[in-house]
Amino acid sequence: MAQKSHQKSKSLKALDLAHIWHPCTQMKDHASKKDNGENIPLIPIKKAKGVYLYDFDGKRYIDCVSSWWVNLFGHQNPLINNAIKKQLNTLEHIILAGFSHKQIIRLSHRLTSLLPSKLSKCFYADNGSSAIEVALKMSYQYHQNLAQKSAQNLTKSSPKSLAKSNKKTKFLTLENAYHGETLGALSVGDVGLYKDIYKPLLLECITTPVPIHRAKSRTCQNPTKSNDYQKELDALEAILQKEGGNICAFILEPLIQCAGGMNIYPSGFVKEACEMVRKQGILIIFDEIAVGFGRSGSMFAFQQCDIVPDFLCLSKGISGGYLPLSVVITSDKIYKAFYDTYESNLGFLHSHSYTGNALACAAANAVLDIFESQSILRKNKNLSDFIASLWGNLSKLENVCNVRYCGMIFALDIASSRHKRTGLEVFKRGLKKGLLLRPLGNTIYFMPPYIISKKQARFVVENLREILKNLG
């Protein structure tokens, strides 16, 4: 049986490499050494349960990255499984233009009930980058529509002339930001690895400095409480004095820049920076695609920042890691700027084929059921404190620095190594120990599903310690 499973795995790998171009991957890395590749193992997964993934050879791996940060309550969660199965018996999907369904109505009501009353309108898409595109387009068109509504002769005003009259055409973003890989999302990102090659295609964007955490002592820290960010506010003030009237929206990931090396930065900076831009009539977009739904410690990260955005972008954990879904939640003020006759051309003409998919919404409602019925945020607080105490021990290693955490995100940087691609070496050694770790360069992070046990978490940290200790 073992031999048969091994042959099945080998056959699947060959078919995969013959036909599939994997995301965010240099495919030559999967080539063999004889083909001058890195020989990184490609691992077909046969099944999953809880925090574990099982390959066709019977080896299991703890999903330390929640399958790219989406899985909140474990694989094959029975409550989410049953919700999807039940929905499948009645409705799988319908067009959302002019039609609706019970799951999306219930989800929208529940989401807005969790938020300040200002955030009352939901616009759905099917992935995080698409949600960012929606928010960017909506924020730009908001100012455009106000310009059109204020024009004396609406019927004679052409879109081209109105575009010239609306000076708010630029976006403001933080250095080190990442918001996705579609062109608009790339425009407001600042990670050169993803962005540089496409610069001629991108929107005009202004970047302002972000506080970068660099621990001053070898301890495990939560940098969100730091008050060391005055120079970044001063830089922002200078930008606003020069460009404030030209900026339509300020987009940021509150508290944690995840793809930007897990940079955890102060909540006070978020609050003060947003207050500064709001005085200039600039709209605020919070990208909580990765940090929403409890990942930062609170249900939503903005709740720790004492500021309410004009647009809240959510995805990833919204469906518990089951199905693609995203939503942009905004205010009546924004909504009313688009509300007019069809002939006015003020409507938001943006759509996706699978917008508001009924199965995905059923999964999302099950996710909210779990949050409500199982005291997840309280349990996460206890689990976060426990893991942070273990994670802090890694700071004693000489090749480790910037040991940090926020909520259910734990990160550190490798200060030195003899390996050209240190993160890749950690990844490969992790697989041998049954850990799915996918580092960001020399940043190692742990973002487990919330159901991970203390015993499993200890296993992860202790094995990671052995990997780092012997890294060389």
Short mmCIF file of C-alpha atoms in Angstrom, two decimals:
data_model
loop_
_atom_site.label_atom_id
_atom_site.label_comp_id
_atom_site.label_asym_id
_atom_site.label_seq_id
_atom_site.Cartn_x
_atom_site.Cartn_y
_atom_site.Cartn_z
CA MET A 1 0.00 0.00 0.00
CA ALA A 2 2.83 2.40 0.89
CA GLN A 3 4.53 1.68 -2.44
CA LYS A 4 1.28 2.32 -4.30
CA SER A 5 0.76 5.66 -2.51
CA HIS A 6 4.34 6.65 -3.26
CA GLN A 7 3.85 5.91 -6.96
CA LYS A 8 0.61 7.90 -6.91
CA SER A 9 2.44 10.86 -5.38
CA LYS A 10 5.24 10.61 -7.94
CA SER A 11 2.72 10.48 -10.81
CA LEU A 12 0.83 13.51 -9.50
CA LYS A 13 4.04 15.51 -9.14
CA ALA A 14 4.98 14.75 -12.74
CA LEU A 15 1.55 15.76 -14.04
CA ASP A 16 1.60 18.89 -11.92
CA LEU A 17 4.97 20.05 -13.19
CA ALA A 18 3.91 19.28 -16.75
CA HIS A 19 0.81 21.49 -16.62
CA ILE A 20 0.61 23.83 -13.61
CA TRP A 21 2.32 27.20 -13.16
CA HIS A 22 2.26 27.78 -9.41
CA PRO A 23 1.62 31.21 -7.84
CA CYS A 24 4.42 33.36 -6.49
CA THR A 25 6.92 30.70 -7.55
CA GLN A 26 10.03 30.50 -9.70
CA MET A 27 9.19 27.14 -11.23
CA LYS A 28 12.85 26.28 -11.79
CA ASP A 29 13.09 25.92 -8.01
CA HIS A 30 11.11 22.69 -8.39
CA ALA A 31 13.45 21.33 -11.04
CA SER A 32 15.95 18.67 -10.09
CA LYS A 33 19.59 19.40 -9.32
CA LYS A 34 20.60 17.76 -12.61
CA ASP A 35 18.47 20.39 -14.39
CA ASN A 36 20.16 23.15 -12.37
CA GLY A 37 17.11 23.58 -10.16
CA GLU A 38 16.86 23.94 -6.38
CA ASN A 39 15.13 20.57 -6.01
CA ILE A 40 12.46 22.00 -3.73
CA PRO A 41 9.94 19.24 -3.09
CA LEU A 42 6.50 19.66 -4.63
CA ILE A 43 4.06 17.98 -2.26
CA PRO A 44 0.63 16.80 -3.40
CA ILE A 45 -1.71 16.77 -0.40
CA LYS A 46 -4.15 13.87 -0.11
CA LYS A 47 -6.26 15.10 2.80
CA ALA A 48 -6.33 17.51 5.71
CA LYS A 49 -7.80 17.53 9.18
CA GLY A 50 -7.52 20.15 11.91
CA VAL A 51 -4.06 21.73 11.77
CA TYR A 52 -2.60 18.83 9.77
CA LEU A 53 -2.02 18.27 6.05
CA TYR A 54 -1.34 14.69 4.91
CA ASP A 55 0.60 13.80 1.77
CA PHE A 56 0.26 10.60 -0.29
CA ASP A 57 3.20 9.02 1.52
CA GLY A 58 1.41 9.31 4.85
CA LYS A 59 3.59 12.14 6.20
CA ARG A 60 1.77 14.93 8.01
CA TYR A 61 2.59 18.62 8.28
CA ILE A 62 1.32 21.24 10.69
CA ASP A 63 -0.14 24.10 8.67
CA CYS A 64 1.90 26.85 10.35
CA VAL A 65 0.78 29.50 7.84
CA SER A 66 -2.96 28.71 7.81
CA SER A 67 -2.73 27.91 4.09
CA TRP A 68 -1.68 31.45 3.14
CA TRP A 69 -3.43 33.00 6.17
CA VAL A 70 -6.96 31.93 5.29
CA ASN A 71 -7.72 28.98 7.55
CA LEU A 72 -9.05 30.06 10.94
CA PHE A 73 -10.68 26.98 12.43
CA GLY A 74 -8.82 24.06 10.94
CA HIS A 75 -9.22 21.91 7.87
CA GLN A 76 -12.43 19.92 7.52
CA ASN A 77 -14.13 21.91 10.25
CA PRO A 78 -17.45 20.08 10.78
CA LEU A 79 -19.53 23.23 11.31
CA ILE A 80 -18.30 24.90 8.14
CA ASN A 81 -18.50 21.61 6.21
CA ASN A 82 -22.14 21.13 7.21
CA ALA A 83 -23.06 24.74 6.39
CA ILE A 84 -21.71 24.37 2.85
CA LYS A 85 -23.35 20.96 2.35
CA LYS A 86 -26.71 22.30 3.51
CA GLN A 87 -26.48 25.30 1.21
CA LEU A 88 -25.46 23.08 -1.70
CA ASN A 89 -28.83 21.34 -1.50
CA THR A 90 -30.74 24.58 -2.19
CA LEU A 91 -28.65 27.11 -4.10
CA GLU A 92 -25.03 27.12 -5.26
CA HIS A 93 -24.78 30.49 -7.03
CA ILE A 94 -26.81 33.19 -8.76
CA ILE A 95 -26.09 36.50 -10.42
CA LEU A 96 -26.04 39.21 -7.74
CA ALA A 97 -27.05 42.03 -10.08
CA GLY A 98 -30.78 42.44 -9.49
CA PHE A 99 -30.99 39.26 -7.41
CA SER A 100 -30.06 38.26 -3.89
CA HIS A 101 -30.17 35.31 -1.54
CA LYS A 102 -30.60 34.58 2.14
CA GLN A 103 -26.96 33.82 2.96
CA ILE A 104 -25.59 37.13 1.65
CA ILE A 105 -28.38 39.13 3.28
CA ARG A 106 -27.74 37.46 6.62
CA LEU A 107 -23.95 37.84 6.28
CA SER A 108 -24.18 41.53 5.41
CA HIS A 109 -26.43 42.24 8.37
CA ARG A 110 -24.14 40.33 10.73
CA LEU A 111 -20.94 41.96 9.47
CA THR A 112 -22.31 45.49 9.73
CA SER A 113 -23.69 44.68 13.20
CA LEU A 114 -20.12 43.95 14.32
CA LEU A 115 -18.93 47.35 13.09
CA PRO A 116 -19.53 51.00 13.99
CA SER A 117 -22.83 52.27 12.59
CA LYS A 118 -20.93 54.37 10.03
CA LEU A 119 -19.96 51.18 8.15
CA SER A 120 -23.29 50.01 6.81
CA LYS A 121 -22.98 49.09 3.13
CA CYS A 122 -21.35 45.92 1.75
CA PHE A 123 -19.95 45.51 -1.77
CA TYR A 124 -18.77 41.96 -2.51
CA ALA A 125 -15.98 40.54 -4.65
CA ASP A 126 -14.22 37.18 -4.67
CA ASN A 127 -10.64 37.75 -3.46
CA GLY A 128 -8.52 40.24 -1.55
CA SER A 129 -6.92 41.98 -4.52
CA SER A 130 -10.35 42.49 -6.06
CA ALA A 131 -11.58 44.08 -2.84
CA ILE A 132 -8.67 46.53 -2.99
CA GLU A 133 -9.52 47.34 -6.62
CA VAL A 134 -13.11 48.04 -5.55
CA ALA A 135 -12.03 50.37 -2.76
CA LEU A 136 -9.55 52.24 -4.97
CA LYS A 137 -12.06 52.73 -7.77
CA MET A 138 -14.85 53.63 -5.38
CA SER A 139 -12.76 56.20 -3.52
CA TYR A 140 -11.64 57.83 -6.76
CA GLN A 141 -15.15 57.87 -8.23
CA TYR A 142 -16.56 59.30 -5.00
CA HIS A 143 -14.61 62.51 -5.56
CA GLN A 144 -15.42 62.35 -9.27
CA ASN A 145 -19.14 62.06 -8.55
CA LEU A 146 -19.05 64.98 -6.12
CA ALA A 147 -17.42 67.05 -8.85
CA GLN A 148 -20.12 66.01 -11.30
CA LYS A 149 -22.96 66.67 -8.85
CA SER A 150 -21.63 70.14 -8.17
CA ALA A 151 -21.41 70.99 -11.87
CA GLN A 152 -24.13 73.39 -13.02
CA ASN A 153 -25.00 71.50 -16.18
CA LEU A 154 -24.86 67.75 -15.56
CA THR A 155 -26.05 66.69 -18.98
CA LYS A 156 -23.36 68.64 -20.84
CA SER A 157 -20.46 67.58 -18.64
CA SER A 158 -18.42 64.82 -20.25
CA PRO A 159 -16.40 62.29 -18.20
CA LYS A 160 -13.23 63.62 -19.84
CA SER A 161 -13.78 67.21 -18.76
CA LEU A 162 -14.85 66.13 -15.29
CA ALA A 163 -11.70 64.09 -14.85
CA LYS A 164 -9.74 67.29 -15.37
CA SER A 165 -11.84 69.15 -12.83
CA ASN A 166 -11.28 66.54 -10.13
CA LYS A 167 -7.72 67.01 -8.86
CA LYS A 168 -7.93 64.12 -6.38
CA THR A 169 -6.38 61.49 -8.61
CA LYS A 170 -3.49 60.15 -6.50
CA PHE A 171 -3.32 57.54 -3.78
CA LEU A 172 -1.30 57.72 -0.58
CA THR A 173 0.18 54.55 0.83
CA LEU A 174 2.75 53.42 3.38
CA GLU A 175 6.25 52.38 2.53
CA ASN A 176 6.73 48.61 2.79
CA ALA A 177 3.03 48.04 2.01
CA TYR A 178 1.50 45.12 0.16
CA HIS A 179 -2.13 45.10 -1.01
CA GLY A 180 -2.26 42.44 -3.71
CA GLU A 181 -1.04 41.77 -7.22
CA THR A 182 -3.65 43.12 -9.61
CA LEU A 183 -2.51 46.38 -11.19
CA GLY A 184 -4.36 48.78 -8.91
CA ALA A 185 -3.36 46.83 -5.81
CA LEU A 186 0.25 46.70 -7.00
CA SER A 187 0.18 50.47 -7.54
CA VAL A 188 -0.47 51.11 -3.85
CA GLY A 189 2.00 48.46 -2.70
CA ASP A 190 5.67 49.08 -2.01
CA VAL A 191 7.34 45.67 -2.16
CA GLY A 192 9.69 45.91 -5.12
CA LEU A 193 9.89 42.15 -5.62
CA TYR A 194 6.28 42.15 -6.83
CA LYS A 195 5.99 45.66 -8.21
CA ASP A 196 9.10 46.93 -9.97
CA ILE A 197 8.73 45.11 -13.29
CA TYR A 198 5.22 46.56 -13.77
CA LYS A 199 5.93 50.20 -12.89
CA PRO A 200 5.09 51.57 -16.36
CA LEU A 201 1.57 50.15 -16.00
CA LEU A 202 0.73 51.44 -12.53
CA LEU A 203 -1.38 54.23 -11.03
CA GLU A 204 0.25 57.32 -9.58
CA CYS A 205 0.92 56.76 -5.92
CA ILE A 206 2.70 58.64 -3.11
CA THR A 207 4.41 56.69 -0.33
CA THR A 208 4.91 57.94 3.20
CA PRO A 209 7.25 56.35 5.78
CA VAL A 210 5.97 53.71 8.19
CA PRO A 211 7.51 52.93 11.59
CA ILE A 212 9.67 49.83 11.13
CA HIS A 213 10.06 47.68 14.23
CA ARG A 214 13.62 46.91 15.21
CA ALA A 215 13.79 45.51 18.71
CA LYS A 216 16.25 47.28 21.00
CA SER A 217 16.51 44.32 23.32
CA ARG A 218 16.51 40.55 22.87
CA THR A 219 12.99 40.01 24.11
CA CYS A 220 9.68 39.13 22.53
CA GLN A 221 7.76 42.36 21.97
CA ASN A 222 4.35 43.58 20.83
CA PRO A 223 5.33 46.76 18.93
CA THR A 224 1.75 48.07 18.59
CA LYS A 225 2.13 49.97 21.88
CA SER A 226 5.28 51.86 20.87
CA ASN A 227 5.17 55.66 20.72
CA ASP A 228 8.29 56.03 18.55
CA TYR A 229 6.85 57.42 15.30
CA GLN A 230 7.17 61.21 15.33
CA LYS A 231 9.58 61.34 12.37
CA GLU A 232 7.09 59.38 10.27
CA LEU A 233 4.31 61.81 11.17
CA ASP A 234 6.56 64.74 10.28
CA ALA A 235 7.27 63.18 6.87
CA LEU A 236 3.53 62.68 6.32
CA GLU A 237 2.83 66.31 7.23
CA ALA A 238 5.34 67.46 4.60
CA ILE A 239 3.67 65.28 1.97
CA LEU A 240 0.22 66.57 2.85
CA GLN A 241 1.32 70.20 2.66
CA LYS A 242 2.52 69.60 -0.88
CA GLU A 243 0.07 67.01 -2.23
CA GLY A 244 -2.93 66.92 0.12
CA GLY A 245 -5.31 68.45 -2.40
CA ASN A 246 -4.38 65.85 -5.04
CA ILE A 247 -4.90 62.70 -2.95
CA CYS A 248 -8.22 60.86 -3.08
CA ALA A 249 -7.49 58.08 -0.56
CA PHE A 250 -4.97 56.82 1.99
CA ILE A 251 -4.67 53.02 2.10
CA LEU A 252 -2.94 51.04 4.83
CA GLU A 253 -2.84 47.71 6.60
CA PRO A 254 -3.58 48.62 10.23
CA LEU A 255 -1.05 47.32 12.79
CA ILE A 256 0.63 44.62 10.67
CA GLN A 257 2.16 44.78 7.21
CA CYS A 258 2.06 41.07 6.59
CA ALA A 259 3.73 40.52 3.21
CA GLY A 260 6.03 43.42 4.09
CA GLY A 261 8.08 41.18 6.37
CA MET A 262 5.45 41.03 9.15
CA ASN A 263 6.20 44.59 10.20
CA ILE A 264 4.16 45.26 13.33
CA TYR A 265 3.81 48.98 13.96
CA PRO A 266 2.11 51.28 16.51
CA SER A 267 -1.64 51.76 16.75
CA GLY A 268 -0.97 55.37 17.76
CA PHE A 269 0.66 56.04 14.40
CA VAL A 270 -2.39 54.66 12.58
CA LYS A 271 -4.72 56.93 14.55
CA GLU A 272 -2.66 60.11 14.21
CA ALA A 273 -1.82 59.58 10.54
CA CYS A 274 -5.47 58.98 9.68
CA GLU A 275 -6.57 62.07 11.58
CA MET A 276 -4.06 64.12 9.60
CA VAL A 277 -5.20 62.92 6.19
CA ARG A 278 -8.89 63.16 7.06
CA LYS A 279 -8.47 66.90 7.70
CA GLN A 280 -7.48 67.18 4.02
CA GLY A 281 -10.68 65.52 2.81
CA ILE A 282 -8.79 62.32 1.99
CA LEU A 283 -10.71 59.05 2.32
CA ILE A 284 -9.26 56.20 4.39
CA ILE A 285 -9.07 52.59 3.21
CA PHE A 286 -8.14 49.89 5.72
CA ASP A 287 -6.87 46.68 4.18
CA GLU A 288 -7.75 44.06 6.79
CA ILE A 289 -7.65 41.19 4.33
CA ALA A 290 -4.94 39.39 6.33
CA VAL A 291 -5.42 40.89 9.80
CA GLY A 292 -9.21 40.85 10.15
CA PHE A 293 -11.33 38.22 11.91
CA GLY A 294 -9.29 37.98 15.08
CA ARG A 295 -5.80 37.67 13.63
CA SER A 296 -4.56 40.92 15.22
CA GLY A 297 -6.07 40.08 18.62
CA SER A 298 -9.32 42.00 18.20
CA MET A 299 -12.05 41.05 15.75
CA PHE A 300 -10.78 43.82 13.46
CA ALA A 301 -7.45 45.61 13.75
CA PHE A 302 -8.96 49.10 13.43
CA GLN A 303 -10.67 48.55 16.79
CA GLN A 304 -7.24 48.89 18.43
CA CYS A 305 -6.51 52.15 16.60
CA ASP A 306 -9.47 54.31 17.71
CA ILE A 307 -10.23 55.28 14.12
CA VAL A 308 -13.01 54.18 11.75
CA PRO A 309 -12.07 53.99 8.06
CA ASP A 310 -14.25 54.99 5.13
CA PHE A 311 -13.63 51.61 3.51
CA LEU A 312 -12.91 48.31 5.26
CA CYS A 313 -11.58 45.52 3.00
CA LEU A 314 -12.02 41.95 4.24
CA SER A 315 -11.20 38.56 2.74
CA LYS A 316 -9.01 35.51 3.56
CA GLY A 317 -10.39 34.36 6.93
CA ILE A 318 -13.92 35.51 6.10
CA SER A 319 -14.85 32.04 4.81
CA GLY A 320 -12.60 30.13 7.18
CA GLY A 321 -10.27 29.15 4.35
CA TYR A 322 -12.90 27.33 2.33
CA LEU A 323 -14.04 29.45 -0.61
CA PRO A 324 -13.06 32.73 -2.33
CA LEU A 325 -14.94 35.71 -0.92
CA SER A 326 -14.21 39.34 -0.14
CA VAL A 327 -16.16 42.42 0.84
CA VAL A 328 -15.64 46.17 0.99
CA ILE A 329 -17.73 47.74 3.73
CA THR A 330 -18.33 51.46 3.48
CA SER A 331 -20.62 54.24 4.66
CA ASP A 332 -23.90 55.82 3.64
CA LYS A 333 -21.94 58.98 2.83
CA ILE A 334 -19.97 57.12 0.15
CA TYR A 335 -23.05 55.21 -1.02
CA LYS A 336 -25.11 58.37 -1.51
CA ALA A 337 -22.47 59.90 -3.79
CA PHE A 338 -23.28 57.12 -6.30
CA TYR A 339 -27.06 57.14 -5.77
CA ASP A 340 -28.83 58.84 -8.68
CA THR A 341 -30.67 58.16 -11.92
CA TYR A 342 -29.24 55.69 -14.40
CA GLU A 343 -28.76 58.48 -16.92
CA SER A 344 -26.50 60.41 -14.54
CA ASN A 345 -23.74 57.78 -15.01
CA LEU A 346 -22.92 58.02 -11.31
CA GLY A 347 -23.40 54.32 -10.58
CA PHE A 348 -20.52 52.05 -9.57
CA LEU A 349 -20.24 49.78 -12.61
CA HIS A 350 -17.98 47.11 -11.21
CA SER A 351 -18.73 43.39 -11.03
CA HIS A 352 -17.33 39.88 -10.71
CA SER A 353 -19.05 36.73 -11.99
CA TYR A 354 -18.94 34.97 -8.64
CA THR A 355 -19.73 38.01 -6.49
CA GLY A 356 -21.59 37.00 -3.35
CA ASN A 357 -21.44 33.27 -4.07
CA ALA A 358 -24.02 31.49 -1.90
CA LEU A 359 -21.70 28.65 -0.85
CA ALA A 360 -18.96 31.09 0.17
CA CYS A 361 -21.46 33.20 2.11
CA ALA A 362 -22.73 30.08 3.89
CA ALA A 363 -19.14 29.34 4.94
CA ALA A 364 -18.73 32.93 6.14
CA ASN A 365 -21.89 32.73 8.21
CA ALA A 366 -20.61 29.52 9.78
CA VAL A 367 -17.34 31.33 10.62
CA LEU A 368 -19.32 34.04 12.43
CA ASP A 369 -21.32 31.33 14.21
CA ILE A 370 -18.08 29.87 15.55
CA PHE A 371 -16.85 33.28 16.72
CA GLU A 372 -20.14 33.88 18.50
CA SER A 373 -20.62 30.48 20.10
CA GLN A 374 -17.07 29.54 21.09
CA SER A 375 -15.61 32.74 22.65
CA ILE A 376 -12.82 32.70 20.07
CA LEU A 377 -11.31 36.10 20.87
CA ARG A 378 -11.02 35.25 24.58
CA LYS A 379 -9.49 31.85 23.80
CA ASN A 380 -7.11 33.43 21.30
CA LYS A 381 -5.88 35.87 23.93
CA ASN A 382 -4.87 32.99 26.22
CA LEU A 383 -3.36 31.04 23.33
CA SER A 384 -1.47 34.10 22.06
CA ASP A 385 0.06 34.71 25.49
CA PHE A 386 1.14 31.08 25.70
CA ILE A 387 2.71 31.01 22.23
CA ALA A 388 4.39 34.39 22.84
CA SER A 389 6.09 32.95 25.92
CA LEU A 390 7.47 30.10 23.80
CA TRP A 391 8.31 32.38 20.90
CA GLY A 392 10.28 34.64 23.22
CA ASN A 393 12.75 31.84 23.90
CA LEU A 394 13.87 32.04 20.28
CA SER A 395 15.33 35.48 20.99
CA LYS A 396 18.15 33.75 22.88
CA LEU A 397 19.54 32.37 19.62
CA GLU A 398 22.47 34.40 18.32
CA ASN A 399 21.31 34.40 14.70
CA VAL A 400 17.82 35.71 15.57
CA CYS A 401 16.56 39.27 16.06
CA ASN A 402 13.32 41.31 16.16
CA VAL A 403 11.28 38.64 17.90
CA ARG A 404 7.74 40.03 17.88
CA TYR A 405 4.05 39.20 17.91
CA CYS A 406 0.58 40.69 17.69
CA GLY A 407 -2.49 38.61 18.39
CA MET A 408 -2.09 35.34 16.53
CA ILE A 409 0.85 36.48 14.42
CA PHE A 410 4.40 35.65 15.57
CA ALA A 411 7.52 36.67 13.68
CA LEU A 412 11.30 36.95 13.89
CA ASP A 413 14.16 37.84 11.56
CA ILE A 414 17.27 35.79 10.88
CA ALA A 415 20.18 38.14 11.44
CA SER A 416 22.89 36.01 9.86
CA SER A 417 23.28 32.75 7.99
CA ARG A 418 25.73 31.06 5.65
CA HIS A 419 22.88 30.18 3.28
CA LYS A 420 22.23 32.31 0.20
CA ARG A 421 18.47 31.78 0.54
CA THR A 422 17.99 31.40 4.27
CA GLY A 423 14.20 31.35 4.19
CA LEU A 424 14.23 28.56 1.64
CA GLU A 425 16.57 26.53 3.83
CA VAL A 426 14.23 26.97 6.81
CA PHE A 427 11.29 25.93 4.63
CA LYS A 428 12.99 22.72 3.48
CA ARG A 429 14.17 21.77 6.96
CA GLY A 430 10.71 22.52 8.30
CA LEU A 431 9.13 20.05 5.90
CA LYS A 432 11.45 17.33 7.16
CA LYS A 433 10.20 18.00 10.67
CA GLY A 434 6.54 18.07 9.64
CA LEU A 435 6.12 21.86 9.55
CA LEU A 436 4.70 23.89 6.68
CA LEU A 437 6.57 27.18 7.08
CA ARG A 438 6.73 29.65 4.20
CA PRO A 439 9.13 32.43 5.23
CA LEU A 440 9.17 35.92 3.75
CA GLY A 441 12.82 36.22 2.80
CA ASN A 442 14.69 36.13 6.12
CA THR A 443 11.52 36.71 8.14
CA ILE A 444 10.14 33.58 9.77
CA TYR A 445 6.55 33.73 10.96
CA PHE A 446 3.93 31.54 12.61
CA MET A 447 0.25 32.21 11.82
CA PRO A 448 -1.55 29.02 12.84
CA PRO A 449 -5.24 28.16 12.73
CA TYR A 450 -6.92 29.23 15.96
CA ILE A 451 -7.67 25.62 16.90
CA ILE A 452 -4.01 24.72 17.36
CA SER A 453 -3.41 23.14 20.75
CA LYS A 454 -0.72 24.23 23.17
CA LYS A 455 0.99 20.88 22.65
CA GLN A 456 1.04 21.38 18.88
CA ALA A 457 2.25 24.97 19.24
CA ARG A 458 5.07 23.83 21.51
CA PHE A 459 6.04 21.19 18.93
CA VAL A 460 6.26 23.89 16.25
CA VAL A 461 8.36 26.31 18.29
CA GLU A 462 10.71 23.66 19.65
CA ASN A 463 11.36 22.24 16.19
CA LEU A 464 11.81 25.70 14.73
CA ARG A 465 14.33 26.38 17.49
CA GLU A 466 16.31 23.30 16.41
CA ILE A 467 16.22 24.42 12.79
CA LEU A 468 17.46 27.92 13.63
CA LYS A 469 20.06 26.67 16.09
CA ASN A 470 21.61 24.38 13.47
CA LEU A 471 21.20 26.71 10.52
CA GLY A 472 24.80 27.87 10.47
#
